PDB file of C-alpha atoms (C1' of nucleotides) in Angstrom:
ATOM      1  CA  MET A   1      87.886 126.168 118.781  1.00  0.00           C
ATOM      2  CA  THR A   2      87.042 123.881 115.594  1.00  0.00           C
ATOM      3  CA  MET A   3      86.186 120.346 115.038  1.00  0.00           C
ATOM      4  CA  PRO A   4      85.296 119.368 111.708  1.00  0.00           C
ATOM      5  CA  GLU A   5      82.740 117.217 110.011  1.00  0.00           C
ATOM      6  CA  LEU A   6      82.413 116.644 106.461  1.00  0.00           C
ATOM      7  CA  PRO A   7      80.912 119.939 105.787  1.00  0.00           C
ATOM      8  CA  GLU A   8      83.341 121.595 107.140  1.00  0.00           C
ATOM      9  CA  VAL A   9      86.020 119.670 105.171  1.00  0.00           C
ATOM     10  CA  GLU A  10      83.862 119.746 102.623  1.00  0.00           C
ATOM     11  CA  VAL A  11      83.405 123.755 102.717  1.00  0.00           C
ATOM     12  CA  THR A  12      87.373 124.253 103.417  1.00  0.00           C
ATOM     13  CA  ARG A  13      87.840 122.504 100.410  1.00  0.00           C
ATOM     14  CA  LEU A  14      85.783 124.696  98.184  1.00  0.00           C
ATOM     15  CA  SER A  15      87.542 127.575  99.973  1.00  0.00           C
ATOM     16  CA  PHE A  16      90.808 126.756  98.396  1.00  0.00           C
ATOM     17  CA  ALA A  17      90.617 123.674  95.529  1.00  0.00           C
ATOM     18  CA  ASP A  18      90.051 126.286  92.370  1.00  0.00           C
ATOM     19  CA  ARG A  19      92.802 128.688  93.650  1.00  0.00           C
ATOM     20  CA  ILE A  20      95.877 126.183  94.573  1.00  0.00           C
ATOM     21  CA  ALA A  21      95.050 124.226  91.374  1.00  0.00           C
ATOM     22  CA  GLY A  22      98.327 124.038  89.352  1.00  0.00           C
ATOM     23  CA  ALA A  23     100.474 125.814  92.220  1.00  0.00           C
ATOM     24  CA  THR A  24     103.895 124.590  92.867  1.00  0.00           C
ATOM     25  CA  ILE A  25     105.601 124.233  95.919  1.00  0.00           C
ATOM     26  CA  ALA A  26     108.031 125.887  96.692  1.00  0.00           C
ATOM     27  CA  SER A  27     108.645 125.188 100.173  1.00  0.00           C
ATOM     28  CA  VAL A  28     107.154 122.902 103.079  1.00  0.00           C
ATOM     29  CA  THR A  29     107.475 123.760 107.055  1.00  0.00           C
ATOM     30  CA  MET A  30     106.815 121.547 109.856  1.00  0.00           C
ATOM     31  CA  GLY A  31     105.284 122.464 113.351  1.00  0.00           C
ATOM     32  CA  LYS A  32     105.315 120.015 116.557  1.00  0.00           C
ATOM     33  CA  PRO A  33     104.416 116.525 115.281  1.00  0.00           C
ATOM     34  CA  LEU A  34     100.244 115.757 113.632  1.00  0.00           C
ATOM     35  CA  ARG A  35      98.674 112.134 114.465  1.00  0.00           C
ATOM     36  CA  TRP A  36     101.131 110.155 111.795  1.00  0.00           C
ATOM     37  CA  VAL A  37     104.391 111.256 109.955  1.00  0.00           C
ATOM     38  CA  LEU A  38     104.347 112.993 107.000  1.00  0.00           C
ATOM     39  CA  GLY A  39     105.869 109.841 105.402  1.00  0.00           C
ATOM     40  CA  CYS A  40     108.397 111.826 103.132  1.00  0.00           C
ATOM     41  CA  ALA A  41     111.428 113.999 103.139  1.00  0.00           C
ATOM     42  CA  PRO A  42     109.698 117.492 103.012  1.00  0.00           C
ATOM     43  CA  GLU A  43     112.268 118.618 100.782  1.00  0.00           C
ATOM     44  CA  SER A  44     110.815 115.767  97.832  1.00  0.00           C
ATOM     45  CA  LEU A  45     107.783 117.537  97.648  1.00  0.00           C
ATOM     46  CA  LEU A  46     109.471 120.290  95.919  1.00  0.00           C
ATOM     47  CA  GLY A  47     108.969 121.334  92.420  1.00  0.00           C
ATOM     48  CA  ARG A  48     105.572 119.005  92.839  1.00  0.00           C
ATOM     49  CA  GLN A  49     102.807 121.093  91.051  1.00  0.00           C
ATOM     50  CA  VAL A  50      98.962 120.636  93.432  1.00  0.00           C
ATOM     51  CA  LEU A  51      96.770 119.649  90.236  1.00  0.00           C
ATOM     52  CA  GLN A  52      93.309 119.283  92.381  1.00  0.00           C
ATOM     53  CA  VAL A  53      91.981 119.040  95.482  1.00  0.00           C
ATOM     54  CA  ARG A  54      89.372 116.265  96.565  1.00  0.00           C
ATOM     55  CA  ARG A  55      87.923 115.038  99.409  1.00  0.00           C
ATOM     56  CA  ARG A  56      86.960 111.853 100.929  1.00  0.00           C
ATOM     57  CA  GLY A  57      85.368 111.372 104.193  1.00  0.00           C
ATOM     58  CA  LYS A  58      87.102 113.880 106.458  1.00  0.00           C
ATOM     59  CA  TYR A  59      90.637 114.041 104.293  1.00  0.00           C
ATOM     60  CA  LEU A  60      91.190 116.589 101.815  1.00  0.00           C
ATOM     61  CA  LEU A  61      93.195 114.515  99.040  1.00  0.00           C
ATOM     62  CA  LEU A  62      95.465 116.683  97.182  1.00  0.00           C
ATOM     63  CA  ASP A  63      96.695 115.307  94.520  1.00  0.00           C
ATOM     64  CA  LEU A  64     100.354 116.442  93.528  1.00  0.00           C
ATOM     65  CA  SER A  65     102.119 115.641  89.363  1.00  0.00           C
ATOM     66  CA  HIS A  66     103.334 112.639  91.594  1.00  0.00           C
ATOM     67  CA  GLY A  67     101.475 111.000  94.378  1.00  0.00           C
ATOM     68  CA  LEU A  68      99.415 112.636  97.425  1.00  0.00           C
ATOM     69  CA  LEU A  69      98.958 114.483 100.168  1.00  0.00           C
ATOM     70  CA  LEU A  70      95.845 112.994 102.691  1.00  0.00           C
ATOM     71  CA  VAL A  71      94.991 116.319 105.234  1.00  0.00           C
ATOM     72  CA  HIS A  72      93.250 115.011 107.953  1.00  0.00           C
ATOM     73  CA  LEU A  73      91.847 117.671 110.223  1.00  0.00           C
ATOM     74  CA  GLY A  74      90.889 115.685 113.691  1.00  0.00           C
ATOM     75  CA  MET A  75      88.843 117.908 115.845  1.00  0.00           C
ATOM     76  CA  SER A  76      90.595 120.900 116.053  1.00  0.00           C
ATOM     77  CA  GLY A  77      92.061 121.536 112.564  1.00  0.00           C
ATOM     78  CA  SER A  78      91.624 124.132 110.445  1.00  0.00           C
ATOM     79  CA  VAL A  79      92.977 125.168 106.756  1.00  0.00           C
ATOM     80  CA  VAL A  80      93.606 128.945 105.427  1.00  0.00           C
ATOM     81  CA  PHE A  81      95.394 129.061 101.924  1.00  0.00           C
ATOM     82  CA  ALA A  82      95.993 132.184 100.960  1.00  0.00           C
ATOM     83  CA  GLU A  83      99.143 134.486  99.332  1.00  0.00           C
ATOM     84  CA  HIS A  84     100.323 136.267 102.720  1.00  0.00           C
ATOM     85  CA  LEU A  85     100.060 134.624 106.121  1.00  0.00           C
ATOM     86  CA  PRO A  86     100.872 135.783 109.092  1.00  0.00           C
ATOM     87  CA  ALA A  87     103.742 135.039 110.999  1.00  0.00           C
ATOM     88  CA  LEU A  88     103.758 130.550 112.073  1.00  0.00           C
ATOM     89  CA  GLY A  89     101.773 130.801 114.957  1.00  0.00           C
ATOM     90  CA  LYS A  90     101.879 128.415 118.296  1.00  0.00           C
ATOM     91  CA  HIS A  91      99.543 125.623 116.053  1.00  0.00           C
ATOM     92  CA  ASP A  92     100.387 125.907 113.206  1.00  0.00           C
ATOM     93  CA  HIS A  93     102.218 122.402 112.565  1.00  0.00           C
ATOM     94  CA  PHE A  94     102.658 122.646 108.569  1.00  0.00           C
ATOM     95  CA  GLU A  95     102.807 124.943 106.320  1.00  0.00           C
ATOM     96  CA  MET A  96     103.244 124.829 102.135  1.00  0.00           C
ATOM     97  CA  GLN A  97     104.697 127.288  99.824  1.00  0.00           C
ATOM     98  CA  THR A  98     103.535 127.170  96.602  1.00  0.00           C
ATOM     99  CA  THR A  99     103.673 130.010  93.461  1.00  0.00           C
ATOM    100  CA  LEU A 100      99.695 130.562  93.724  1.00  0.00           C
ATOM    101  CA  GLY A 101     100.166 131.305  97.716  1.00  0.00           C
ATOM    102  CA  THR A 102     100.439 129.692 100.972  1.00  0.00           C
ATOM    103  CA  LEU A 103      98.483 126.353 102.512  1.00  0.00           C
ATOM    104  CA  ARG A 104      98.538 125.975 106.395  1.00  0.00           C
ATOM    105  CA  LEU A 105      96.747 123.989 109.456  1.00  0.00           C
ATOM    106  CA  ASN A 106      96.387 125.256 112.893  1.00  0.00           C
ATOM    107  CA  ASP A 107      96.002 121.920 115.028  1.00  0.00           C
ATOM    108  CA  PRO A 108      95.803 122.989 118.717  1.00  0.00           C
ATOM    109  CA  ARG A 109      95.603 119.557 119.770  1.00  0.00           C
ATOM    110  CA  ARG A 110      97.332 117.643 116.992  1.00  0.00           C
ATOM    111  CA  PHE A 111      94.934 114.787 116.234  1.00  0.00           C
ATOM    112  CA  GLY A 112      95.126 116.206 112.545  1.00  0.00           C
ATOM    113  CA  ALA A 113      97.590 114.918 110.270  1.00  0.00           C
ATOM    114  CA  VAL A 114      99.077 115.205 106.802  1.00  0.00           C
ATOM    115  CA  VAL A 115     100.669 112.215 104.951  1.00  0.00           C
ATOM    116  CA  TYR A 116     102.076 111.717 102.202  1.00  0.00           C
ATOM    117  CA  ALA A 117     101.911 108.592  99.800  1.00  0.00           C
ATOM    118  CA  PRO A 118     102.915 107.859  96.534  1.00  0.00           C
ATOM    119  CA  SER A 119      99.330 106.751  95.392  1.00  0.00           C
ATOM    120  CA  GLU A 120      95.717 106.612  96.503  1.00  0.00           C
ATOM    121  CA  SER A 121      96.142 101.794  96.240  1.00  0.00           C
ATOM    122  CA  ASP A 122      99.025 102.284  98.973  1.00  0.00           C
ATOM    123  CA  PRO A 123      99.474 100.538 101.734  1.00  0.00           C
ATOM    124  CA  ILE A 124      99.663 104.202 104.108  1.00  0.00           C
ATOM    125  CA  ALA A 125      96.727 105.800 102.204  1.00  0.00           C
ATOM    126  CA  GLN A 126      94.757 102.006 102.599  1.00  0.00           C
ATOM    127  CA  LYS A 127      94.617 102.307 106.358  1.00  0.00           C
ATOM    128  CA  LEU A 128      93.507 105.511 106.099  1.00  0.00           C
ATOM    129  CA  LEU A 129      90.872 105.648 103.356  1.00  0.00           C
ATOM    130  CA  GLY A 130      90.260 101.464 102.681  1.00  0.00           C
ATOM    131  CA  HIS A 131      87.848 100.770 105.170  1.00  0.00           C
ATOM    132  CA  LEU A 132      86.093 104.270 104.553  1.00  0.00           C
ATOM    133  CA  GLY A 133      81.879 104.093 103.580  1.00  0.00           C
ATOM    134  CA  VAL A 134      80.365 105.651 101.296  1.00  0.00           C
ATOM    135  CA  GLU A 135      80.190 109.382 100.647  1.00  0.00           C
ATOM    136  CA  PRO A 136      76.834 110.360 101.424  1.00  0.00           C
ATOM    137  CA  LEU A 137      76.264 113.167  99.335  1.00  0.00           C
ATOM    138  CA  GLY A 138      77.208 111.648  96.077  1.00  0.00           C
ATOM    139  CA  ASP A 139      74.725 109.010  94.318  1.00  0.00           C
ATOM    140  CA  ALA A 140      76.437 106.237  95.856  1.00  0.00           C
ATOM    141  CA  PHE A 141      74.480 106.718  98.790  1.00  0.00           C
ATOM    142  CA  GLU A 142      71.863 104.099  98.181  1.00  0.00           C
ATOM    143  CA  PHE A 143      68.891 103.454 100.228  1.00  0.00           C
ATOM    144  CA  SER A 144      69.108  99.239 100.317  1.00  0.00           C
ATOM    145  CA  ALA A 145      72.054  99.089 100.182  1.00  0.00           C
ATOM    146  CA  PHE A 146      72.411 101.331 102.941  1.00  0.00           C
ATOM    147  CA  HIS A 147      69.378  99.379 104.809  1.00  0.00           C
ATOM    148  CA  VAL A 148      71.592  96.010 104.254  1.00  0.00           C
ATOM    149  CA  ALA A 149      74.327  97.059 105.638  1.00  0.00           C
ATOM    150  CA  LEU A 150      72.474  98.146 108.555  1.00  0.00           C
ATOM    151  CA  LYS A 151      71.132  94.475 108.748  1.00  0.00           C
ATOM    152  CA  ALA A 152      74.372  93.203 109.951  1.00  0.00           C
ATOM    153  CA  ARG A 153      75.212  94.902 112.578  1.00  0.00           C
ATOM    154  CA  GLN A 154      73.872  94.602 115.766  1.00  0.00           C
ATOM    155  CA  THR A 155      75.585  97.594 117.540  1.00  0.00           C
ATOM    156  CA  ALA A 156      73.628 101.362 118.651  1.00  0.00           C
ATOM    157  CA  ILE A 157      72.670 102.999 115.462  1.00  0.00           C
ATOM    158  CA  LYS A 158      74.409 106.138 116.923  1.00  0.00           C
ATOM    159  CA  GLN A 159      77.647 104.559 116.668  1.00  0.00           C
ATOM    160  CA  VAL A 160      77.010 102.320 113.626  1.00  0.00           C
ATOM    161  CA  LEU A 161      76.814 106.468 112.374  1.00  0.00           C
ATOM    162  CA  LEU A 162      79.767 107.142 114.109  1.00  0.00           C
ATOM    163  CA  GLY A 163      82.008 104.330 112.877  1.00  0.00           C
ATOM    164  CA  GLY A 164      81.821 105.591 109.340  1.00  0.00           C
ATOM    165  CA  GLU A 165      81.892 102.215 107.697  1.00  0.00           C
ATOM    166  CA  ILE A 166      78.063 102.139 105.598  1.00  0.00           C
ATOM    167  CA  VAL A 167      78.098 105.875 105.188  1.00  0.00           C
ATOM    168  CA  VAL A 168      81.145 108.327 106.210  1.00  0.00           C
ATOM    169  CA  GLY A 169      80.878 111.990 106.926  1.00  0.00           C
ATOM    170  CA  VAL A 170      78.318 112.059 109.757  1.00  0.00           C
ATOM    171  CA  GLY A 171      80.904 112.487 113.820  1.00  0.00           C
ATOM    172  CA  ASN A 172      79.115 113.501 116.966  1.00  0.00           C
ATOM    173  CA  ILE A 173      76.940 115.912 116.284  1.00  0.00           C
ATOM    174  CA  TYR A 174      75.388 115.056 112.546  1.00  0.00           C
ATOM    175  CA  ALA A 175      74.574 111.613 114.063  1.00  0.00           C
ATOM    176  CA  SER A 176      72.716 112.944 116.735  1.00  0.00           C
ATOM    177  CA  GLU A 177      70.573 115.214 115.203  1.00  0.00           C
ATOM    178  CA  THR A 178      69.860 112.930 111.522  1.00  0.00           C
ATOM    179  CA  LEU A 179      68.983 110.492 114.475  1.00  0.00           C
ATOM    180  CA  PHE A 180      66.039 113.484 116.025  1.00  0.00           C
ATOM    181  CA  LEU A 181      65.215 113.815 112.485  1.00  0.00           C
ATOM    182  CA  ALA A 182      64.443 109.958 111.490  1.00  0.00           C
ATOM    183  CA  GLY A 183      62.927 109.730 115.606  1.00  0.00           C
ATOM    184  CA  ILE A 184      65.435 106.810 116.034  1.00  0.00           C
ATOM    185  CA  ARG A 185      66.842 106.661 119.496  1.00  0.00           C
ATOM    186  CA  PRO A 186      70.235 106.230 119.106  1.00  0.00           C
ATOM    187  CA  THR A 187      70.717 103.206 121.627  1.00  0.00           C
ATOM    188  CA  VAL A 188      68.990 100.996 119.099  1.00  0.00           C
ATOM    189  CA  SER A 189      70.950  98.235 117.335  1.00  0.00           C
ATOM    190  CA  ALA A 190      71.136  99.457 113.923  1.00  0.00           C
ATOM    191  CA  ALA A 191      70.022  95.525 112.811  1.00  0.00           C
ATOM    192  CA  LYS A 192      66.488  96.374 114.503  1.00  0.00           C
ATOM    193  CA  ILE A 193      65.505  99.631 112.873  1.00  0.00           C
ATOM    194  CA  SER A 194      62.689  98.904 110.087  1.00  0.00           C
ATOM    195  CA  LYS A 195      63.058  99.420 106.790  1.00  0.00           C
ATOM    196  CA  PRO A 196      60.200 102.545 106.696  1.00  0.00           C
ATOM    197  CA  ARG A 197      62.385 104.207 109.822  1.00  0.00           C
ATOM    198  CA  ALA A 198      65.610 103.075 107.860  1.00  0.00           C
ATOM    199  CA  ALA A 199      64.295 105.182 105.068  1.00  0.00           C
ATOM    200  CA  LEU A 200      63.810 108.250 107.559  1.00  0.00           C
ATOM    201  CA  LEU A 201      66.857 107.970 108.839  1.00  0.00           C
ATOM    202  CA  HIS A 202      68.816 108.068 104.650  1.00  0.00           C
ATOM    203  CA  ALA A 203      67.042 110.709 103.609  1.00  0.00           C
ATOM    204  CA  ALA A 204      67.759 112.921 107.413  1.00  0.00           C
ATOM    205  CA  ILE A 205      72.176 111.742 106.626  1.00  0.00           C
ATOM    206  CA  THR A 206      71.634 113.163 103.066  1.00  0.00           C
ATOM    207  CA  GLN A 207      69.502 116.342 103.622  1.00  0.00           C
ATOM    208  CA  VAL A 208      71.231 117.161 107.160  1.00  0.00           C
ATOM    209  CA  LEU A 209      74.872 117.102 105.376  1.00  0.00           C
ATOM    210  CA  ALA A 210      74.096 119.043 101.976  1.00  0.00           C
ATOM    211  CA  GLN A 211      71.819 121.729 103.964  1.00  0.00           C
ATOM    212  CA  ALA A 212      75.328 122.106 106.113  1.00  0.00           C
ATOM    213  CA  VAL A 213      77.671 122.395 103.082  1.00  0.00           C
ATOM    214  CA  ALA A 214      75.107 124.828 101.571  1.00  0.00           C
ATOM    215  CA  LYS A 215      75.018 127.014 104.377  1.00  0.00           C
ATOM    216  CA  GLY A 216      78.643 126.786 104.998  1.00  0.00           C
ATOM    217  CA  GLY A 217      79.677 124.125 107.666  1.00  0.00           C
ATOM    218  CA  SER A 218      76.809 125.510 109.892  1.00  0.00           C
ATOM    219  CA  THR A 219      78.696 122.971 111.965  1.00  0.00           C
ATOM    220  CA  LEU A 220      80.858 125.095 114.309  1.00  0.00           C
ATOM    221  CA  ARG A 221      80.806 127.919 116.812  1.00  0.00           C
ATOM    222  CA  ASP A 222      84.092 129.079 115.599  1.00  0.00           C
ATOM    223  CA  PHE A 223      84.514 127.730 112.379  1.00  0.00           C
ATOM    224  CA  SER A 224      87.043 129.234 109.408  1.00  0.00           C
ATOM    225  CA  ASN A 225      87.428 127.824 105.818  1.00  0.00           C
ATOM    226  CA  ALA A 226      90.864 128.709 104.010  1.00  0.00           C
ATOM    227  CA  HIS A 227      89.769 132.410 103.488  1.00  0.00           C
ATOM    228  CA  GLY A 228      90.705 132.847 107.028  1.00  0.00           C
ATOM    229  CA  GLU A 229      86.558 133.853 107.641  1.00  0.00           C
ATOM    230  CA  GLN A 230      85.287 132.632 110.369  1.00  0.00           C
ATOM    231  CA  GLY A 231      81.480 130.796 109.858  1.00  0.00           C
ATOM    232  CA  HIS A 232      79.407 133.449 111.374  1.00  0.00           C
ATOM    233  CA  PHE A 233      76.958 130.657 111.466  1.00  0.00           C
ATOM    234  CA  GLN A 234      75.314 128.916 114.286  1.00  0.00           C
ATOM    235  CA  LEU A 235      74.595 124.996 114.369  1.00  0.00           C
ATOM    236  CA  ASP A 236      70.293 125.708 115.073  1.00  0.00           C
ATOM    237  CA  ALA A 237      70.901 121.894 116.732  1.00  0.00           C
ATOM    238  CA  MET A 238      67.658 120.057 118.119  1.00  0.00           C
ATOM    239  CA  VAL A 239      68.842 118.058 120.095  1.00  0.00           C
ATOM    240  CA  TYR A 240      72.921 118.437 119.878  1.00  0.00           C
ATOM    241  CA  ASP A 241      74.304 119.868 123.269  1.00  0.00           C
ATOM    242  CA  ARG A 242      70.929 120.725 124.678  1.00  0.00           C
ATOM    243  CA  ALA A 243      70.737 118.429 127.714  1.00  0.00           C
ATOM    244  CA  GLY A 244      68.445 119.736 129.978  1.00  0.00           C
ATOM    245  CA  LEU A 245      66.534 121.922 127.617  1.00  0.00           C
ATOM    246  CA  PRO A 246      63.140 122.001 126.340  1.00  0.00           C
ATOM    247  CA  CYS A 247      62.732 120.379 123.010  1.00  0.00           C
ATOM    248  CA  ARG A 248      62.138 122.209 119.737  1.00  0.00           C
ATOM    249  CA  ARG A 249      59.322 119.694 118.688  1.00  0.00           C
ATOM    250  CA  CYS A 250      57.624 118.457 121.891  1.00  0.00           C
ATOM    251  CA  GLU A 251      59.283 120.018 125.031  1.00  0.00           C
ATOM    252  CA  ALA A 252      60.131 117.330 126.764  1.00  0.00           C
ATOM    253  CA  PRO A 253      63.945 117.623 128.084  1.00  0.00           C
ATOM    254  CA  ILE A 254      66.770 116.673 125.791  1.00  0.00           C
ATOM    255  CA  ARG A 255      68.703 113.758 127.399  1.00  0.00           C
ATOM    256  CA  ARG A 256      72.329 113.135 126.910  1.00  0.00           C
ATOM    257  CA  ILE A 257      74.058 109.913 127.496  1.00  0.00           C
ATOM    258  CA  VAL A 258      77.294 108.493 126.767  1.00  0.00           C
ATOM    259  CA  GLN A 259      78.119 105.733 123.202  1.00  0.00           C
ATOM    260  CA  GLY A 260      81.522 105.231 123.202  1.00  0.00           C
ATOM    261  CA  GLN A 261      82.891 107.545 125.383  1.00  0.00           C
ATOM    262  CA  ARG A 262      80.844 110.805 123.394  1.00  0.00           C
ATOM    263  CA  SER A 263      78.048 112.271 124.345  1.00  0.00           C
ATOM    264  CA  THR A 264      74.642 111.524 122.391  1.00  0.00           C
ATOM    265  CA  PHE A 265      71.765 113.602 122.937  1.00  0.00           C
ATOM    266  CA  TYR A 266      67.879 112.316 121.927  1.00  0.00           C
ATOM    267  CA  CYS A 267      64.228 113.682 122.664  1.00  0.00           C
ATOM    268  CA  ALA A 268      63.272 110.092 124.070  1.00  0.00           C
ATOM    269  CA  ASN A 269      59.677 111.548 123.314  1.00  0.00           C
ATOM    270  CA  CYS A 270      60.069 112.407 119.739  1.00  0.00           C
ATOM    271  CA  GLN A 271      62.902 109.750 119.393  1.00  0.00           C
ATOM    272  CA  LYS A 272      61.598 105.589 119.621  1.00  0.00           C
ATOM    273  CA  PRO A 273      63.652 102.571 120.761  1.00  0.00           C
TER     274      PRO A 273
ATOM    275  C1'  DA B   1      85.520  89.224 113.030  1.00  0.00           C
ATOM    276  C1'  DG B   2      82.825  91.869 115.999  1.00  0.00           C
ATOM    277  C1'  DG B   3      82.766  94.843 119.502  1.00  0.00           C
ATOM    278  C1'  DG B   4      84.511  97.691 123.676  1.00  0.00           C
ATOM    279  C1'  DT B   5      88.270 100.807 125.977  1.00  0.00           C
ATOM    280  C1'  DG B   6      91.874 103.199 125.937  1.00  0.00           C
ATOM    281  C1'  DA B   7      95.220 106.770 123.623  1.00  0.00           C
ATOM    282  C1'  DC B   8      97.110 111.184 121.108  1.00  0.00           C
ATOM    283  C1'  DC B   9      96.966 116.713 122.693  1.00  0.00           C
ATOM    284  C1'  DT B  10      95.627 121.034 124.152  1.00  0.00           C
ATOM    285  C1'  DG B  11      92.393 124.687 125.499  1.00  0.00           C
ATOM    286  C1'  DT B  12      88.004 125.880 127.490  1.00  0.00           C
ATOM    287  C1'  DC B  13      84.575 126.567 131.158  1.00  0.00           C
ATOM    288  C1'  DG B  14      82.181 125.268 135.610  1.00  0.00           C
ATOM    289  C1'  DG B  15      82.551 124.651 139.959  1.00  0.00           C
ATOM    290  C1'  DC B  16      84.575 125.722 144.649  1.00  0.00           C
TER     291       DC B  16
ATOM    292  C1'  DT C   1      91.951 134.544 141.311  1.00  0.00           C
ATOM    293  C1'  DG C   2      93.975 129.581 141.367  1.00  0.00           C
ATOM    294  C1'  DC C   3      93.481 125.213 141.368  1.00  0.00           C
ATOM    295  C1'  DC C   4      90.787 121.192 139.280  1.00  0.00           C
ATOM    296  C1'  DG C   5      87.866 117.943 136.465  1.00  0.00           C
ATOM    297  C1'  DA C   6      84.982 117.556 132.768  1.00  0.00           C
ATOM    298  C1'  DC C   7      84.351 117.996 128.025  1.00  0.00           C
ATOM    299  C1'  DA C   8      85.148 119.051 123.512  1.00  0.00           C
ATOM    300  C1'  DG C   9      83.349 118.232 115.741  1.00  0.00           C
ATOM    301  C1'  DG C  10      88.334 111.948 115.688  1.00  0.00           C
ATOM    302  C1'  DT C  11      89.409 107.735 114.941  1.00  0.00           C
ATOM    303  C1'  DC C  12      92.913 104.066 115.038  1.00  0.00           C
ATOM    304  C1'  DA C  13      94.996 100.134 117.785  1.00  0.00           C
ATOM    305  C1'  DC C  14      94.363  97.179 120.498  1.00  0.00           C
ATOM    306  C1'  DC C  15      91.461  93.724 124.178  1.00  0.00           C
ATOM    307  C1'  DC C  16      88.427  89.713 124.467  1.00  0.00           C
TER     308       DC C  16
END
DNA sequence: AGGGTGACCTGTCGGC
DNA sequence: TGCCGACAGGTCACCC
């Protein structure tokens, strides 16, 4: 239903960060197990305040008056925050009632997670966040460092982008889309990409992700934000999920290949090795 | 250490 | 209609 890349996570954050700030946790309810255990007794969270909501890669970080919660939406997760919510459903696996509303995670596939860490430097948090690359939507995403990092990787550029160790937030859809915009074949070794082409890719990543956030998380067929509003934006994908269809730029048929057990889409005419 | 594979879990869709 | 396989937006643990 819902599979979030960075823009969807950021849109989710924006939809409830201001409303939950300052809330006191009144109850915590767990459903079926998520990817990782919470890491603390749910009752121990009661009475703590939610100070603010940040994002790191595809993680939402809820800073509490003591410690923080790392929330990941996995492949199928979505979060709602509202004063009143219907009864818990089959796929609601985490709920936290606060003085300002109820935060609920719905995640059918349960690849998502809610993890407590005493601090961001705690080993638990570091295991999840420590290896992450730079944020693509901040000043830290600087071209020359990006280019240098690519030079050190022999792997196919698509998989390097997906890995998130150089730059975070480029998921399976945007990996294909940004490589199309940059005219780079997804199978090319990252180290082999010339400086001018790396510059095109750097610009494409910045532009595509920023635009997707501005549009409210356009990736998803069925994305709903934390207000519970269904995303009505359709991704105008150039290549993603368009196998066999004509390229929107040159009409050549879009190809689908598999890299690391994930689908990749590209135009063999517009994207050069 | 880098690079490749399997695993986690549920739902949907297309083909026969 | 039913069954079965392929596939789905993520990412960690593990192998060589």
